[in-house]
Amino acid sequence: MNIPAKPHILVIDDDISVCDLVAEYLSRNDMRVTAGASGREMFEVLEREAIDLVLLDLKLPGEDGMQLARVLRERANVPIVLLTGRDEEADRVMGLELGADDYVTKPFSPRELLARVRAVLRRYQVQATLPERDSARRAFRFSGWELNLRTRRLLSPEGKPVELSNGEFSLLSAFCRAPERVLTREQLLSMSRLHEAEVYDRTVDSQVRRLRTRIEPDPAHPVLIVTERGAGYRFASKVESLF
């Protein structure tokens, strides 16, 4: 059940041919791609999606690419790879000083772009294993699913939104914070704050049954939320945190 989640790449470039090239090549290499043509579109996507990496063109019409990179770094701990011209060494240096993780010069080889994107993603995956404030998390991914903590939206492995009640969202968040651990009902109540989130007389067991109908292929034979008899429940999936 541990289906690897596809990294979600956001490409910001006003050149449609560049966006199409990047989307086609990265999609063939197991990545999701969303494209935009302005800083406004970039920040709109970041508000609603859990993005793994931003490819940002520094020469957007009528916009200061350096300022966009600066604001992006201040707002989010998301990897940034700059798209620059060959003769823009000063821009590349300044971009790296502002906190960008790498750059690719135009025209670029799709293979080189893919290699650089993968290298930056690997570095961030290592950093994500270090202790972080829980409030810094943007999303959880597990078995192909994605739970966005900011928008409170759950996406299925097919990319379809799945509606969750407040209690179901709180419970799933609690499970994602403690994968592969046996959690008692009392621990789940405390971690998910179910009594604060929904109706007081709902038990953990009833919430678990409801949640299973949302995420289990066969709720009658659960493989994600496993019952540990006499102890509680265990979330039997690897979980990736996005910061």
PDB file of C-alpha atoms in Angstrom:
ATOM      1  CA  MET A   1       0.000   0.000   0.000  1.00  0.00           C
ATOM      2  CA  ASN A   2       2.989   2.364   0.232  1.00  0.00           C
ATOM      3  CA  ILE A   3       2.518   3.924  -3.185  1.00  0.00           C
ATOM      4  CA  PRO A   4       5.183   6.609  -3.651  1.00  0.00           C
ATOM      5  CA  ALA A   5       3.682  10.067  -4.044  1.00  0.00           C
ATOM      6  CA  LYS A   6       4.656  12.032  -7.123  1.00  0.00           C
ATOM      7  CA  PRO A   7       6.515  15.262  -6.323  1.00  0.00           C
ATOM      8  CA  HIS A   8       4.431  18.292  -7.299  1.00  0.00           C
ATOM      9  CA  ILE A   9       6.460  20.842  -9.287  1.00  0.00           C
ATOM     10  CA  LEU A  10       5.255  24.407  -9.910  1.00  0.00           C
ATOM     11  CA  VAL A  11       6.651  26.054 -13.064  1.00  0.00           C
ATOM     12  CA  ILE A  12       6.345  29.842 -13.322  1.00  0.00           C
ATOM     13  CA  ASP A  13       7.285  31.041 -16.802  1.00  0.00           C
ATOM     14  CA  ASP A  14       5.401  33.219 -19.297  1.00  0.00           C
ATOM     15  CA  ASP A  15       6.809  31.170 -22.215  1.00  0.00           C
ATOM     16  CA  ILE A  16       4.163  28.530 -22.946  1.00  0.00           C
ATOM     17  CA  SER A  17       6.638  26.397 -24.900  1.00  0.00           C
ATOM     18  CA  VAL A  18       8.927  26.197 -21.851  1.00  0.00           C
ATOM     19  CA  CYS A  19       6.017  25.256 -19.569  1.00  0.00           C
ATOM     20  CA  ASP A  20       4.859  22.589 -22.017  1.00  0.00           C
ATOM     21  CA  LEU A  21       8.382  21.153 -22.365  1.00  0.00           C
ATOM     22  CA  VAL A  22       8.903  20.991 -18.603  1.00  0.00           C
ATOM     23  CA  ALA A  23       5.433  19.564 -17.942  1.00  0.00           C
ATOM     24  CA  GLU A  24       5.781  16.872 -20.602  1.00  0.00           C
ATOM     25  CA  TYR A  25       9.268  15.753 -19.565  1.00  0.00           C
ATOM     26  CA  LEU A  26       8.796  15.823 -15.802  1.00  0.00           C
ATOM     27  CA  SER A  27       5.395  14.112 -16.082  1.00  0.00           C
ATOM     28  CA  ARG A  28       7.070  11.261 -17.966  1.00  0.00           C
ATOM     29  CA  ASN A  29       9.442  10.947 -15.029  1.00  0.00           C
ATOM     30  CA  ASP A  30       6.840  10.480 -12.292  1.00  0.00           C
ATOM     31  CA  MET A  31       6.251  14.098 -11.298  1.00  0.00           C
ATOM     32  CA  ARG A  32       3.121  16.248 -11.202  1.00  0.00           C
ATOM     33  CA  VAL A  33       3.423  19.658 -12.835  1.00  0.00           C
ATOM     34  CA  THR A  34       1.369  22.820 -12.457  1.00  0.00           C
ATOM     35  CA  ALA A  35       2.236  25.845 -14.599  1.00  0.00           C
ATOM     36  CA  GLY A  36       1.698  29.576 -14.142  1.00  0.00           C
ATOM     37  CA  ALA A  37       2.853  32.741 -15.863  1.00  0.00           C
ATOM     38  CA  SER A  38       3.073  35.330 -13.065  1.00  0.00           C
ATOM     39  CA  GLY A  39       3.945  35.915  -9.444  1.00  0.00           C
ATOM     40  CA  ARG A  40       0.271  36.237  -8.596  1.00  0.00           C
ATOM     41  CA  GLU A  41      -0.447  32.793 -10.037  1.00  0.00           C
ATOM     42  CA  MET A  42       2.542  31.371  -8.167  1.00  0.00           C
ATOM     43  CA  PHE A  43       1.294  32.534  -4.772  1.00  0.00           C
ATOM     44  CA  GLU A  44      -2.304  31.492  -5.560  1.00  0.00           C
ATOM     45  CA  VAL A  45      -1.164  27.935  -6.314  1.00  0.00           C
ATOM     46  CA  LEU A  46       1.026  27.828  -3.205  1.00  0.00           C
ATOM     47  CA  GLU A  47      -1.973  28.812  -1.071  1.00  0.00           C
ATOM     48  CA  ARG A  48      -4.071  25.870  -2.212  1.00  0.00           C
ATOM     49  CA  GLU A  49      -1.541  23.164  -3.171  1.00  0.00           C
ATOM     50  CA  ALA A  50       1.287  21.331  -1.423  1.00  0.00           C
ATOM     51  CA  ILE A  51       4.165  22.143  -3.767  1.00  0.00           C
ATOM     52  CA  ASP A  52       7.472  20.274  -3.534  1.00  0.00           C
ATOM     53  CA  LEU A  53       9.567  22.617  -5.685  1.00  0.00           C
ATOM     54  CA  VAL A  54       9.176  25.882  -7.626  1.00  0.00           C
ATOM     55  CA  LEU A  55      10.854  26.489 -10.993  1.00  0.00           C
ATOM     56  CA  LEU A  56      10.880  30.276 -11.270  1.00  0.00           C
ATOM     57  CA  ASP A  57      11.800  32.288 -14.365  1.00  0.00           C
ATOM     58  CA  LEU A  58      13.565  35.480 -13.300  1.00  0.00           C
ATOM     59  CA  LYS A  59      12.475  37.432 -16.401  1.00  0.00           C
ATOM     60  CA  LEU A  60       8.697  37.543 -16.096  1.00  0.00           C
ATOM     61  CA  PRO A  61       7.205  40.512 -18.001  1.00  0.00           C
ATOM     62  CA  GLY A  62       6.620  43.509 -15.758  1.00  0.00           C
ATOM     63  CA  GLU A  63       7.772  41.716 -12.602  1.00  0.00           C
ATOM     64  CA  ASP A  64      10.928  41.699 -10.513  1.00  0.00           C
ATOM     65  CA  GLY A  65      12.037  38.069 -10.438  1.00  0.00           C
ATOM     66  CA  MET A  66      14.448  38.714  -7.590  1.00  0.00           C
ATOM     67  CA  GLN A  67      11.707  40.257  -5.486  1.00  0.00           C
ATOM     68  CA  LEU A  68       9.450  37.272  -6.213  1.00  0.00           C
ATOM     69  CA  ALA A  69      12.219  34.892  -5.149  1.00  0.00           C
ATOM     70  CA  ARG A  70      12.822  36.918  -1.972  1.00  0.00           C
ATOM     71  CA  VAL A  71       9.145  36.958  -0.983  1.00  0.00           C
ATOM     72  CA  LEU A  72       8.763  33.275  -1.825  1.00  0.00           C
ATOM     73  CA  ARG A  73      11.693  32.354   0.417  1.00  0.00           C
ATOM     74  CA  GLU A  74      10.257  34.452   3.248  1.00  0.00           C
ATOM     75  CA  ARG A  75       6.809  32.864   2.970  1.00  0.00           C
ATOM     76  CA  ALA A  76       7.604  29.197   2.448  1.00  0.00           C
ATOM     77  CA  ASN A  77      10.333  26.654   3.044  1.00  0.00           C
ATOM     78  CA  VAL A  78       9.879  25.313  -0.485  1.00  0.00           C
ATOM     79  CA  PRO A  79      12.839  24.503  -2.765  1.00  0.00           C
ATOM     80  CA  ILE A  80      13.451  27.104  -5.494  1.00  0.00           C
ATOM     81  CA  VAL A  81      15.234  26.475  -8.793  1.00  0.00           C
ATOM     82  CA  LEU A  82      15.737  29.580 -10.923  1.00  0.00           C
ATOM     83  CA  LEU A  83      15.417  29.690 -14.720  1.00  0.00           C
ATOM     84  CA  THR A  84      17.864  32.269 -16.097  1.00  0.00           C
ATOM     85  CA  GLY A  85      19.553  33.356 -19.318  1.00  0.00           C
ATOM     86  CA  ARG A  86      23.127  32.323 -20.084  1.00  0.00           C
ATOM     87  CA  ASP A  87      24.468  35.883 -19.758  1.00  0.00           C
ATOM     88  CA  GLU A  88      22.846  36.624 -16.393  1.00  0.00           C
ATOM     89  CA  GLU A  89      25.602  35.565 -14.010  1.00  0.00           C
ATOM     90  CA  ALA A  90      24.870  38.447 -11.630  1.00  0.00           C
ATOM     91  CA  ASP A  91      21.230  37.361 -11.408  1.00  0.00           C
ATOM     92  CA  ARG A  92      22.215  33.771 -10.697  1.00  0.00           C
ATOM     93  CA  VAL A  93      24.595  34.817  -7.924  1.00  0.00           C
ATOM     94  CA  MET A  94      22.045  37.173  -6.391  1.00  0.00           C
ATOM     95  CA  GLY A  95      19.331  34.521  -6.614  1.00  0.00           C
ATOM     96  CA  LEU A  96      21.462  32.009  -4.744  1.00  0.00           C
ATOM     97  CA  GLU A  97      22.281  34.623  -2.110  1.00  0.00           C
ATOM     98  CA  LEU A  98      18.542  35.239  -1.645  1.00  0.00           C
ATOM     99  CA  GLY A  99      18.013  31.582  -0.818  1.00  0.00           C
ATOM    100  CA  ALA A 100      17.389  29.834  -4.131  1.00  0.00           C
ATOM    101  CA  ASP A 101      18.638  26.245  -4.141  1.00  0.00           C
ATOM    102  CA  ASP A 102      19.901  25.993  -7.715  1.00  0.00           C
ATOM    103  CA  TYR A 103      19.537  27.478 -11.188  1.00  0.00           C
ATOM    104  CA  VAL A 104      19.211  26.246 -14.770  1.00  0.00           C
ATOM    105  CA  THR A 105      20.237  28.377 -17.731  1.00  0.00           C
ATOM    106  CA  LYS A 106      18.106  28.715 -20.853  1.00  0.00           C
ATOM    107  CA  PRO A 107      18.018  27.018 -23.267  1.00  0.00           C
ATOM    108  CA  PHE A 108      18.342  23.952 -21.058  1.00  0.00           C
ATOM    109  CA  SER A 109      18.473  20.214 -21.515  1.00  0.00           C
ATOM    110  CA  PRO A 110      15.376  18.514 -20.027  1.00  0.00           C
ATOM    111  CA  ARG A 111      17.659  15.786 -18.691  1.00  0.00           C
ATOM    112  CA  GLU A 112      19.809  18.320 -16.856  1.00  0.00           C
ATOM    113  CA  LEU A 113      16.711  20.035 -15.469  1.00  0.00           C
ATOM    114  CA  LEU A 114      15.374  16.706 -14.202  1.00  0.00           C
ATOM    115  CA  ALA A 115      18.718  15.856 -12.577  1.00  0.00           C
ATOM    116  CA  ARG A 116      18.884  19.213 -10.804  1.00  0.00           C
ATOM    117  CA  VAL A 117      15.286  18.990  -9.621  1.00  0.00           C
ATOM    118  CA  ARG A 118      15.859  15.493  -8.248  1.00  0.00           C
ATOM    119  CA  ALA A 119      19.072  16.580  -6.495  1.00  0.00           C
ATOM    120  CA  VAL A 120      17.334  19.508  -4.762  1.00  0.00           C
ATOM    121  CA  LEU A 121      14.389  17.314  -3.742  1.00  0.00           C
ATOM    122  CA  ARG A 122      16.776  14.758  -2.235  1.00  0.00           C
ATOM    123  CA  ARG A 123      18.452  17.453  -0.147  1.00  0.00           C
ATOM    124  CA  TYR A 124      15.103  18.636   1.205  1.00  0.00           C
ATOM    125  CA  GLN A 125      13.998  15.074   1.978  1.00  0.00           C
ATOM    126  CA  VAL A 126      17.060  14.683   4.184  1.00  0.00           C
ATOM    127  CA  GLN A 127      16.274  17.978   5.943  1.00  0.00           C
ATOM    128  CA  ALA A 128      12.679  16.839   6.512  1.00  0.00           C
ATOM    129  CA  THR A 129      13.937  14.004   8.720  1.00  0.00           C
ATOM    130  CA  LEU A 130      15.297  16.561  11.195  1.00  0.00           C
ATOM    131  CA  PRO A 131      13.103  17.763  14.078  1.00  0.00           C
ATOM    132  CA  GLU A 132      10.711  20.544  13.019  1.00  0.00           C
ATOM    133  CA  ARG A 133       7.960  22.489  14.701  1.00  0.00           C
ATOM    134  CA  ASP A 134       4.689  20.685  14.040  1.00  0.00           C
ATOM    135  CA  SER A 135       3.067  23.948  12.974  1.00  0.00           C
ATOM    136  CA  ALA A 136       5.581  24.254  10.121  1.00  0.00           C
ATOM    137  CA  ARG A 137       4.158  21.258   8.273  1.00  0.00           C
ATOM    138  CA  ARG A 138       2.220  22.021   5.088  1.00  0.00           C
ATOM    139  CA  ALA A 139       1.026  18.539   4.196  1.00  0.00           C
ATOM    140  CA  PHE A 140       1.298  14.815   4.757  1.00  0.00           C
ATOM    141  CA  ARG A 141       1.575  12.204   2.013  1.00  0.00           C
ATOM    142  CA  PHE A 142       0.881   8.507   2.514  1.00  0.00           C
ATOM    143  CA  SER A 143       0.239   5.620   0.124  1.00  0.00           C
ATOM    144  CA  GLY A 144      -0.449   8.011  -2.752  1.00  0.00           C
ATOM    145  CA  TRP A 145      -2.814  10.203  -0.689  1.00  0.00           C
ATOM    146  CA  GLU A 146      -2.132  13.854   0.183  1.00  0.00           C
ATOM    147  CA  LEU A 147      -3.539  15.658   3.232  1.00  0.00           C
ATOM    148  CA  ASN A 148      -3.063  19.428   2.965  1.00  0.00           C
ATOM    149  CA  LEU A 149      -3.017  20.862   6.485  1.00  0.00           C
ATOM    150  CA  ARG A 150      -3.550  24.457   5.384  1.00  0.00           C
ATOM    151  CA  THR A 151      -6.558  23.914   3.135  1.00  0.00           C
ATOM    152  CA  ARG A 152      -7.748  20.849   5.113  1.00  0.00           C
ATOM    153  CA  ARG A 153      -8.119  19.067   1.782  1.00  0.00           C
ATOM    154  CA  LEU A 154      -7.565  15.357   1.158  1.00  0.00           C
ATOM    155  CA  LEU A 155      -6.592  14.203  -2.333  1.00  0.00           C
ATOM    156  CA  SER A 156      -6.884  10.575  -3.412  1.00  0.00           C
ATOM    157  CA  PRO A 157      -4.061   8.794  -5.293  1.00  0.00           C
ATOM    158  CA  GLU A 158      -6.015   9.688  -8.462  1.00  0.00           C
ATOM    159  CA  GLY A 159      -5.898  13.382  -7.522  1.00  0.00           C
ATOM    160  CA  LYS A 160      -9.587  13.616  -6.611  1.00  0.00           C
ATOM    161  CA  PRO A 161     -10.707  15.597  -3.530  1.00  0.00           C
ATOM    162  CA  VAL A 162     -12.288  13.570  -0.731  1.00  0.00           C
ATOM    163  CA  GLU A 163     -14.508  15.420   1.723  1.00  0.00           C
ATOM    164  CA  LEU A 164     -13.691  15.015   5.406  1.00  0.00           C
ATOM    165  CA  SER A 165     -15.589  16.149   8.474  1.00  0.00           C
ATOM    166  CA  ASN A 166     -13.688  18.101  11.113  1.00  0.00           C
ATOM    167  CA  GLY A 167     -13.389  14.990  13.246  1.00  0.00           C
ATOM    168  CA  GLU A 168     -12.142  12.842  10.350  1.00  0.00           C
ATOM    169  CA  PHE A 169      -9.564  15.460   9.395  1.00  0.00           C
ATOM    170  CA  SER A 170      -8.327  15.730  12.999  1.00  0.00           C
ATOM    171  CA  LEU A 171      -8.092  11.974  13.388  1.00  0.00           C
ATOM    172  CA  LEU A 172      -6.264  11.452  10.080  1.00  0.00           C
ATOM    173  CA  SER A 173      -3.828  14.234  10.996  1.00  0.00           C
ATOM    174  CA  ALA A 174      -3.138  12.487  14.298  1.00  0.00           C
ATOM    175  CA  PHE A 175      -2.463   9.167  12.561  1.00  0.00           C
ATOM    176  CA  CYS A 176      -0.117  10.863  10.066  1.00  0.00           C
ATOM    177  CA  ARG A 177       1.882  12.390  12.913  1.00  0.00           C
ATOM    178  CA  ALA A 178       2.534   8.946  14.397  1.00  0.00           C
ATOM    179  CA  PRO A 179       2.806   6.370  11.592  1.00  0.00           C
ATOM    180  CA  GLU A 180       3.429   2.721  12.458  1.00  0.00           C
ATOM    181  CA  ARG A 181       2.828   3.381  16.159  1.00  0.00           C
ATOM    182  CA  VAL A 182       0.123   1.689  18.188  1.00  0.00           C
ATOM    183  CA  LEU A 183      -2.040   4.453  19.631  1.00  0.00           C
ATOM    184  CA  THR A 184      -4.585   3.925  22.382  1.00  0.00           C
ATOM    185  CA  ARG A 185      -8.043   5.479  22.150  1.00  0.00           C
ATOM    186  CA  GLU A 186      -7.068   7.921  24.885  1.00  0.00           C
ATOM    187  CA  GLN A 187      -3.966   8.976  22.945  1.00  0.00           C
ATOM    188  CA  LEU A 188      -6.012   9.498  19.784  1.00  0.00           C
ATOM    189  CA  LEU A 189      -8.536  11.600  21.674  1.00  0.00           C
ATOM    190  CA  SER A 190      -5.741  13.783  23.012  1.00  0.00           C
ATOM    191  CA  MET A 191      -3.773  14.024  19.752  1.00  0.00           C
ATOM    192  CA  SER A 192      -6.765  14.711  17.517  1.00  0.00           C
ATOM    193  CA  ARG A 193      -8.735  16.863  19.968  1.00  0.00           C
ATOM    194  CA  LEU A 194     -11.891  15.135  18.757  1.00  0.00           C
ATOM    195  CA  HIS A 195     -13.956  16.526  21.612  1.00  0.00           C
ATOM    196  CA  GLU A 196     -13.069  20.043  20.516  1.00  0.00           C
ATOM    197  CA  ALA A 197     -13.590  19.356  16.833  1.00  0.00           C
ATOM    198  CA  GLU A 198     -16.996  17.707  16.641  1.00  0.00           C
ATOM    199  CA  VAL A 199     -19.936  16.255  18.524  1.00  0.00           C
ATOM    200  CA  TYR A 200     -19.041  15.135  22.037  1.00  0.00           C
ATOM    201  CA  ASP A 201     -20.722  11.722  22.016  1.00  0.00           C
ATOM    202  CA  ARG A 202     -18.803  10.362  19.016  1.00  0.00           C
ATOM    203  CA  THR A 203     -16.259   7.791  20.033  1.00  0.00           C
ATOM    204  CA  VAL A 204     -12.855   7.144  18.504  1.00  0.00           C
ATOM    205  CA  ASP A 205     -14.147   3.839  17.145  1.00  0.00           C
ATOM    206  CA  SER A 206     -16.984   5.455  15.225  1.00  0.00           C
ATOM    207  CA  GLN A 207     -14.629   8.090  13.829  1.00  0.00           C
ATOM    208  CA  VAL A 208     -12.215   5.388  12.732  1.00  0.00           C
ATOM    209  CA  ARG A 209     -15.040   3.533  10.945  1.00  0.00           C
ATOM    210  CA  ARG A 210     -16.025   6.720   9.116  1.00  0.00           C
ATOM    211  CA  LEU A 211     -12.449   7.523   8.183  1.00  0.00           C
ATOM    212  CA  ARG A 212     -11.922   4.021   6.835  1.00  0.00           C
ATOM    213  CA  THR A 213     -14.795   4.524   4.398  1.00  0.00           C
ATOM    214  CA  ARG A 214     -12.891   7.514   3.022  1.00  0.00           C
ATOM    215  CA  ILE A 215      -9.392   6.085   2.563  1.00  0.00           C
ATOM    216  CA  GLU A 216      -9.500   2.270   2.643  1.00  0.00           C
ATOM    217  CA  PRO A 217      -9.868   0.290  -0.617  1.00  0.00           C
ATOM    218  CA  ASP A 218     -12.026  -2.158   1.359  1.00  0.00           C
ATOM    219  CA  PRO A 219     -13.198  -0.707   4.692  1.00  0.00           C
ATOM    220  CA  ALA A 220     -14.230  -4.182   5.862  1.00  0.00           C
ATOM    221  CA  HIS A 221     -10.609  -5.324   5.532  1.00  0.00           C
ATOM    222  CA  PRO A 222      -8.542  -2.234   6.416  1.00  0.00           C
ATOM    223  CA  VAL A 223      -4.872  -2.070   5.486  1.00  0.00           C
ATOM    224  CA  LEU A 224      -4.124   1.545   6.449  1.00  0.00           C
ATOM    225  CA  ILE A 225      -5.846   1.952   9.828  1.00  0.00           C
ATOM    226  CA  VAL A 226      -5.218  -1.397  11.469  1.00  0.00           C
ATOM    227  CA  THR A 227      -6.895  -2.504  14.697  1.00  0.00           C
ATOM    228  CA  GLU A 228      -4.493  -3.738  17.359  1.00  0.00           C
ATOM    229  CA  ARG A 229      -6.743  -5.827  19.569  1.00  0.00           C
ATOM    230  CA  GLY A 230      -6.726  -4.808  23.203  1.00  0.00           C
ATOM    231  CA  ALA A 231      -4.453  -1.851  22.479  1.00  0.00           C
ATOM    232  CA  GLY A 232      -5.886   0.588  19.921  1.00  0.00           C
ATOM    233  CA  TYR A 233      -5.057   1.425  16.317  1.00  0.00           C
ATOM    234  CA  ARG A 234      -1.966   1.631  14.109  1.00  0.00           C
ATOM    235  CA  PHE A 235      -1.546   3.675  10.930  1.00  0.00           C
ATOM    236  CA  ALA A 236       0.208   1.124   8.709  1.00  0.00           C
ATOM    237  CA  SER A 237       1.741   3.418   6.107  1.00  0.00           C
ATOM    238  CA  LYS A 238       4.897   5.373   5.591  1.00  0.00           C
ATOM    239  CA  VAL A 239       4.193   9.102   5.872  1.00  0.00           C
ATOM    240  CA  GLU A 240       6.080  11.936   4.216  1.00  0.00           C
ATOM    241  CA  SER A 241       5.913  15.417   5.744  1.00  0.00           C
ATOM    242  CA  LEU A 242       6.099  18.550   3.614  1.00  0.00           C
ATOM    243  CA  PHE A 243       7.439  21.653   5.348  1.00  0.00           C
TER     244      PHE A 243
END
